[in-house]
Coordinates of C-alpha atoms in Angstrom, one line a residue:
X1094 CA -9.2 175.6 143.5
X1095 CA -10.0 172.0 142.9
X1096 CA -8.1 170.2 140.6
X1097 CA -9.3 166.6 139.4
X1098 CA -7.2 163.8 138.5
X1099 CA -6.6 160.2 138.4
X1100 CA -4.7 157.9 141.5
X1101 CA -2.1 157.8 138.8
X1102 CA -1.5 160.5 137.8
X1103 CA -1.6 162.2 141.2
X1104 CA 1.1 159.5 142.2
X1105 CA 3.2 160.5 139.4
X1106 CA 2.8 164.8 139.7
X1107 CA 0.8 165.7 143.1
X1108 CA 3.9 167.4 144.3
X1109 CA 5.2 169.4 141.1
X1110 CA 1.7 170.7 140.6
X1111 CA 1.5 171.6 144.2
X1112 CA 5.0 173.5 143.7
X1113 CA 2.5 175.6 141.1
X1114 CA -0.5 175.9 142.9
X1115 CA 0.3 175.6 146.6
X1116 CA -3.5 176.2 147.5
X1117 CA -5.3 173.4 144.9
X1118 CA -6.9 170.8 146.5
X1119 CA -6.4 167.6 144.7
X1120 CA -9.2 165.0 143.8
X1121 CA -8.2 162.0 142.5
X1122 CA -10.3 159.3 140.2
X1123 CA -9.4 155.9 141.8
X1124 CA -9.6 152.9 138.9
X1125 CA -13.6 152.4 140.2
X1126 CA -14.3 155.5 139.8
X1127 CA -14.7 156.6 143.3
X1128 CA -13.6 160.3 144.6
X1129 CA -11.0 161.2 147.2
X1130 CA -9.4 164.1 149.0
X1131 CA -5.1 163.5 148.2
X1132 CA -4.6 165.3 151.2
X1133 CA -7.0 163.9 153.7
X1134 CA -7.9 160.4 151.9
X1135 CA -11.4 161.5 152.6
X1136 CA -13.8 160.2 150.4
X1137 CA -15.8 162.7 148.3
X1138 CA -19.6 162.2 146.7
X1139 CA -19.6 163.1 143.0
X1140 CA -22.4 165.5 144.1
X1141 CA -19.9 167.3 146.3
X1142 CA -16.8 167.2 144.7
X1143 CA -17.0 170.8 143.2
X1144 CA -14.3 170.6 140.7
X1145 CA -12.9 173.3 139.2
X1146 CA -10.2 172.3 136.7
X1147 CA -9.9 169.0 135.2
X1148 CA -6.3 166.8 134.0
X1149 CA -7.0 164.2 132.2
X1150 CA -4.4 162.2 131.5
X1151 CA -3.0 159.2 129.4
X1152 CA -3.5 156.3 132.4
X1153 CA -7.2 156.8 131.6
X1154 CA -6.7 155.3 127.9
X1155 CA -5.4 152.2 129.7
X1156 CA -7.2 149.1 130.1
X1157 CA -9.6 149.2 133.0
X1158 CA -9.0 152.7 133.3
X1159 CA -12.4 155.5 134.7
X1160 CA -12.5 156.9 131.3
X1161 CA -16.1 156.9 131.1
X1162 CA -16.8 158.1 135.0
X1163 CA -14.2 160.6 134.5
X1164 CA -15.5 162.3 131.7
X1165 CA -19.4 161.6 132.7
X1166 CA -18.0 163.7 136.2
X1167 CA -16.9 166.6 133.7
X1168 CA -20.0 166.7 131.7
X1169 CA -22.3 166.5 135.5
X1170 CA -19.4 169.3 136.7
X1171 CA -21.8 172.9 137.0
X1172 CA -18.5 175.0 138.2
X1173 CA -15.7 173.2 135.9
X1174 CA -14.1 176.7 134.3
X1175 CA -10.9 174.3 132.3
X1176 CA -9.8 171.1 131.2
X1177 CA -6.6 170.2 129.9
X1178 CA -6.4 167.3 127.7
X1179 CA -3.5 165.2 126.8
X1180 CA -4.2 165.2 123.2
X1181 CA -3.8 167.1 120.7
X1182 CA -6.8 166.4 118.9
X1183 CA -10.3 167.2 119.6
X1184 CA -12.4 165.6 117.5
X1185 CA -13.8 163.4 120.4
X1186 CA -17.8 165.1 120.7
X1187 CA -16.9 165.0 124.7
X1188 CA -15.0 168.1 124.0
X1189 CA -17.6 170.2 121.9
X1190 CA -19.8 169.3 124.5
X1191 CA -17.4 170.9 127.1
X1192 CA -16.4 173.9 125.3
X1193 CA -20.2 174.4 125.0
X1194 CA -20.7 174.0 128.4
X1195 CA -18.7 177.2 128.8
X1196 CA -15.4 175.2 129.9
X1197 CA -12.0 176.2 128.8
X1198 CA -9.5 173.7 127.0
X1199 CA -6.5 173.5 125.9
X1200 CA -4.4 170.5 124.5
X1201 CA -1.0 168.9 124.9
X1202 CA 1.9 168.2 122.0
X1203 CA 4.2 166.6 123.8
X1204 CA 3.6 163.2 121.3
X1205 CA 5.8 164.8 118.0
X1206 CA 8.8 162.9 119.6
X1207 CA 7.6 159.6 119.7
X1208 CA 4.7 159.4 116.7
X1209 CA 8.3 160.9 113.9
X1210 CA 10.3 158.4 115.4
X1211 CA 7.5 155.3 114.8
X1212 CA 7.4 157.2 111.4
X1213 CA 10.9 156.5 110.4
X1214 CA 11.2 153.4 112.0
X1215 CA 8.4 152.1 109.5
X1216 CA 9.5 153.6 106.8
X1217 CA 13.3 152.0 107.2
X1218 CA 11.5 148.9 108.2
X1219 CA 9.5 148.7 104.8
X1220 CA 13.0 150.0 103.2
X1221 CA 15.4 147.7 104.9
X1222 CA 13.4 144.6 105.9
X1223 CA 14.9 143.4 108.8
X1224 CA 12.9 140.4 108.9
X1225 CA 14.8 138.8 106.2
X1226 CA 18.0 138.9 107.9
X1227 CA 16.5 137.7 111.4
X1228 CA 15.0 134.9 109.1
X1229 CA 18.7 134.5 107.3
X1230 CA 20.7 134.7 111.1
X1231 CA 18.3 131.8 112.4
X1232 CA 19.1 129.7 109.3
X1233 CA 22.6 130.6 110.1
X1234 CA 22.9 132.0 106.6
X1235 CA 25.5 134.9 105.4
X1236 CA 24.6 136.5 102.4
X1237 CA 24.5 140.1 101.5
X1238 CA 21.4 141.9 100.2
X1239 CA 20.6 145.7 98.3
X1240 CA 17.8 147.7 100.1
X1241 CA 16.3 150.7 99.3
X1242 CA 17.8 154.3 101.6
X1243 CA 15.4 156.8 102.5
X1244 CA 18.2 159.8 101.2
X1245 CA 17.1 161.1 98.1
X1246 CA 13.4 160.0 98.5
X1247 CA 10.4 162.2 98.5
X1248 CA 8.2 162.4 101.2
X1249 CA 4.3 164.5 101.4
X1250 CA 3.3 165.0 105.0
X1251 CA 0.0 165.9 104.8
X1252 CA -0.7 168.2 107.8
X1253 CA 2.2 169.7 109.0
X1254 CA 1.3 170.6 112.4
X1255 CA 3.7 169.9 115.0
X1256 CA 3.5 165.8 114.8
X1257 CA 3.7 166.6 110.5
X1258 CA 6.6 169.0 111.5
X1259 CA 8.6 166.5 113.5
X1260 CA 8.1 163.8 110.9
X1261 CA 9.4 166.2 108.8
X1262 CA 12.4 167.5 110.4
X1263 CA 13.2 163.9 111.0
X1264 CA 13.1 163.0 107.6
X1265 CA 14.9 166.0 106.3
X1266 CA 18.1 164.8 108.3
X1267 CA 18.3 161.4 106.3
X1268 CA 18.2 163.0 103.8
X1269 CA 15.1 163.3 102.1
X1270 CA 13.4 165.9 100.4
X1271 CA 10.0 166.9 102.2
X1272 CA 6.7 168.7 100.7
X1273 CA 4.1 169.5 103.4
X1274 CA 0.3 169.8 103.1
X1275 CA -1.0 172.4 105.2
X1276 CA -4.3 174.6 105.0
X1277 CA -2.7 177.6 106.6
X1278 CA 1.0 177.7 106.2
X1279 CA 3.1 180.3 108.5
X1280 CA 6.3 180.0 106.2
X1281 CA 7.7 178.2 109.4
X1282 CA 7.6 174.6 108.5
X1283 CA 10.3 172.5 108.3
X1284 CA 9.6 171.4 104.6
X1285 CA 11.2 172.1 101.1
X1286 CA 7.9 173.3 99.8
X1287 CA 4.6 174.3 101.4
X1288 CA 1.3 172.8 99.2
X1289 CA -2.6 173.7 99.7
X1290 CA -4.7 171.3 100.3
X1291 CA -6.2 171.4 96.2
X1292 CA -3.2 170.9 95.7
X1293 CA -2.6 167.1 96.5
X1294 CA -3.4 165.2 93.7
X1295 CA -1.1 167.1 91.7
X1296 CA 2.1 166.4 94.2
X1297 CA 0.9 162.8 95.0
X1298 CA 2.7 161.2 92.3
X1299 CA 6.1 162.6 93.1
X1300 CA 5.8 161.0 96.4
X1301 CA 7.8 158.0 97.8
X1302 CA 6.3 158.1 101.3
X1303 CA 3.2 159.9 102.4
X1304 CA 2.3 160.4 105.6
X1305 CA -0.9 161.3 107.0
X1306 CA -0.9 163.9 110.2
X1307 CA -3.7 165.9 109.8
X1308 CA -6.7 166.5 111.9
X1309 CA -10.2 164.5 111.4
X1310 CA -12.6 166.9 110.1
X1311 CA -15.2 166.7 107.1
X1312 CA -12.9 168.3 104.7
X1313 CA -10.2 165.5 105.6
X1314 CA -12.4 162.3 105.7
X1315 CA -11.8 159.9 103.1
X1316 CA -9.2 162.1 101.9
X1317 CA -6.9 159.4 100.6
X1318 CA -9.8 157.9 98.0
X1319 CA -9.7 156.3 94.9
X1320 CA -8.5 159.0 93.4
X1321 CA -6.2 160.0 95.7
X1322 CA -4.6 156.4 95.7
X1323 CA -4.7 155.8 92.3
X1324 CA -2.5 158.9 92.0
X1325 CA 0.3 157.5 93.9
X1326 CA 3.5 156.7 93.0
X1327 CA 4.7 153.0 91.6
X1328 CA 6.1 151.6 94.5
X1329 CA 5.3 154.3 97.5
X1330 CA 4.6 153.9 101.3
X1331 CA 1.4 155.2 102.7
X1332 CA 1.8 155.6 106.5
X1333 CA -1.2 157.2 108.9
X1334 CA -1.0 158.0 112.1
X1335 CA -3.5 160.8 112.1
X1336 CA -7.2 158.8 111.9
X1337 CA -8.8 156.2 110.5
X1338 CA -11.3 158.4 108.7
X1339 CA -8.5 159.9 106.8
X1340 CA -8.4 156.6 104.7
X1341 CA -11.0 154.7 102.8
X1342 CA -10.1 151.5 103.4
X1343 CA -12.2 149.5 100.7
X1344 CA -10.4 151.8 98.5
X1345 CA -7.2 151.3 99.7
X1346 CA -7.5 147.4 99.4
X1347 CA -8.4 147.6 95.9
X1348 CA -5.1 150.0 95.4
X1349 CA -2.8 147.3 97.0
X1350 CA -4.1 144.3 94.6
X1351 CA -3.7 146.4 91.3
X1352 CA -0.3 146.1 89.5
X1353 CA 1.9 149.3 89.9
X1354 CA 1.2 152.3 92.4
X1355 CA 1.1 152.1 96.0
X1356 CA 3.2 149.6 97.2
X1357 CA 2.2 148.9 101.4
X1358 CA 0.4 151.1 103.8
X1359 CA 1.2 150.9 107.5
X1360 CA -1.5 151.9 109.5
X1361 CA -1.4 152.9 113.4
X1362 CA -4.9 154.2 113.5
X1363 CA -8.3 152.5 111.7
X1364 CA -11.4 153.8 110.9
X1365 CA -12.9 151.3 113.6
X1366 CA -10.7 150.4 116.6
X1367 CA -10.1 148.4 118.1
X1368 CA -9.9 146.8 114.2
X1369 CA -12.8 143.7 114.3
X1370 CA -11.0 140.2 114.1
X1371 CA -13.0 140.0 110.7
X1372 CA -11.3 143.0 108.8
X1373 CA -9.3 141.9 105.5
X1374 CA -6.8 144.7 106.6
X1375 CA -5.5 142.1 109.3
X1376 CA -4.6 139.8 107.0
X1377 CA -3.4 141.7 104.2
X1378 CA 0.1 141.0 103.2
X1379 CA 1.3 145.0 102.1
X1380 CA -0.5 146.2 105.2
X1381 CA 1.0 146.5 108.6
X1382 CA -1.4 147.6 111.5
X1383 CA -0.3 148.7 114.6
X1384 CA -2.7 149.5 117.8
X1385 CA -2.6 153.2 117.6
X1386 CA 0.2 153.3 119.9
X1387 CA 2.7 155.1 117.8
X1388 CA 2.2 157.8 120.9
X1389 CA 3.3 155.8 123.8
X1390 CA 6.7 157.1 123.8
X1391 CA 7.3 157.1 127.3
X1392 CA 9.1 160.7 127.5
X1393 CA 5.4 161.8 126.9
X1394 CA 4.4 161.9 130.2
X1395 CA 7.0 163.8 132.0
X1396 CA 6.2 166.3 128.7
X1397 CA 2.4 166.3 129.8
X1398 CA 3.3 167.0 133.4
X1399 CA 5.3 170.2 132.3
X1400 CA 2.7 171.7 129.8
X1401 CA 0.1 171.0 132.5
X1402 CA 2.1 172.8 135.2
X1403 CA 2.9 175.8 132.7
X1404 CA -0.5 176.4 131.5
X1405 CA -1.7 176.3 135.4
X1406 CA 0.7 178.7 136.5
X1407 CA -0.6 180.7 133.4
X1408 CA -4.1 180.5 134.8
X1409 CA -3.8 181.5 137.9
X1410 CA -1.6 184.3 137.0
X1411 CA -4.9 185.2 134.1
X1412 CA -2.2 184.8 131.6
X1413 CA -2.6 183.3 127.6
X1414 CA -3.2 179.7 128.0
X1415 CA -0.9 177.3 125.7
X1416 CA -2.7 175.6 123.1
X1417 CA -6.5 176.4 124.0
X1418 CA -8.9 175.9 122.1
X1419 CA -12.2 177.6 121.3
X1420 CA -15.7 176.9 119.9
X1421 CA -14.6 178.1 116.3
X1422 CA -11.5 176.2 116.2
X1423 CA -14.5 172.7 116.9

């Protein structure tokens, strides 16, 4: 068995995916894009290299990463049989293209941890301020000040897969009361009520924070609109870290500059990223954007190596993969 993967991530998991598959030969993905045996060093024509499962990995999101030749070598790849992909979504086409291809794949969830805790940290940020005291400490300046506690708030989770469920279950434990948005609920969510998706417009308004975590698909984009905006509660938080294509931005701007509603919106994702210099949502002052980073928790990757290594044991031993994905679930 051939397993691709980058110089990184080899450097970083060669030997506990070895302890798993004792036999794999490793090719790694140097940063130009060139081929070598881990083993040997040998060099290895993309023609030749004969790759039978596939780990891509976080590194290759990096600047100057081989995203592209990594991904063009699965696509070229006649015997690839799986892929395991660090994310958990799959709305990228390269993976419809791959499960089409007749390729296995499965995802990774290992980013809960660190997207629930960028959650709260915005929401007690947009709460507490802590600006203004860092502002008041440099002025030398004591003076007390009220801010608003996130107990006994109201928070919608719209999609409350396992990132939705860990914002929730965060939430929950300061205290707030949690209603989650969910197309097929299992009666296992963390949440104080359950909602269908026709049912959002109707719950907006009792929310203080809403927090987008669901999937891109046609049914989802644009799904916070006019309508949905206007429907929100005076004062309340919008915070995405799902997509960009959740969110209709013009519509969102509007929302901001009215009197009453919506309050600020922090966004981690956009529907264009990187977000052009020339975007108002840059400059606006109830918007904070962050660089879709709210995953780089660095816990993720020791997380990635472990669901890797358990879902390759579980393939050699012809066992249920974790978290695979088929051509209806595209």
């Amino acid at each position: 068995m051939r397993i691709l993967l980058t110089s990184v991530a080899a450097a970083r998991a060669a030997e506990r995916v070895l302890s798993v598959a004792p036999d794999a030969e490793l090719v790694e993905m140097d940063g130009e894009g060139s081929l070598h045996d881990r083993a040997s060093g040998v060099a290895i024509a993309w023609d030749g290299a004969a790759i039978d499962v596939a780990w891509p990995t976080y590194d290759l999101f990096d600047q100057g990463a081989p995203l592209r030749p990594f991904f063009g070598l699965l696509l070229r790849a006649t015997g690839l049989r799986w892929v395991h992909s660090p994310a958990a979504g799959v709305d990228a086409p390269v993976f419809a293209q791959l499960v089409d291809n007749g390729v296995r794949l499965t995802t990774t969830h290992v980013t809960d941890v660190p997207i629930s805790e960028y959650v709260l940290r915005a929401v007690l940020d947009h709460y507490q301020q802590p600006h203004v005291w860092r502002a008041a400490q440099g002025r030398r300046e004591w003076g007390r000040r009220e801010f608003r506690e996130v107990a006994g708030t109201v928070w919608l989770v719209v999609g409350i897969g396992a990132i939705g469920s860990a914002v929730a279950t965060r939430a929950r434990a300061f205290g707030a009361t949690v209603i989650g948005a969910r197309r097929t609920p299992d009666g296992r969510e963390p949440a104080d009520r359950v909602i269908r998706p026709d049912e959002l417009l109707a719950v907006v308004p009792e929310a203080d924070v809403v927090v987008l975590a669901a999937p891109a698909t046609p049914d989802t984009t644009r799904l916070v609109d006019d309508a949905f905006l206007g429907a929100m509660k005076d004062g309340a938080l919008l915070v995405n870290i799902a997509r960009g294509a959740l969110v209709d931005e013009a519509a969102l701007l509007t929302a901001l500059d009215r009197p009453g509603g919506i309050e600020a919106a922090v966004l981690d994702v956009t529907a264009t990223e990187p977000l052009p210099d020339d975007s108002p949502l840059w400059s606006h002052p109830a918007i904070t954007i962050t660089p879709h980073g709210s995953a780089e928790g660095r816990g993720r990757h020791e997380r990635l190596v472990g669901v890797f290594c358990e879902n390759l044991r579980r393939y050699r031993a012809g066992e249920h993969l974790l978290h695979e994905v088929t051509a209806a679930d595209l």
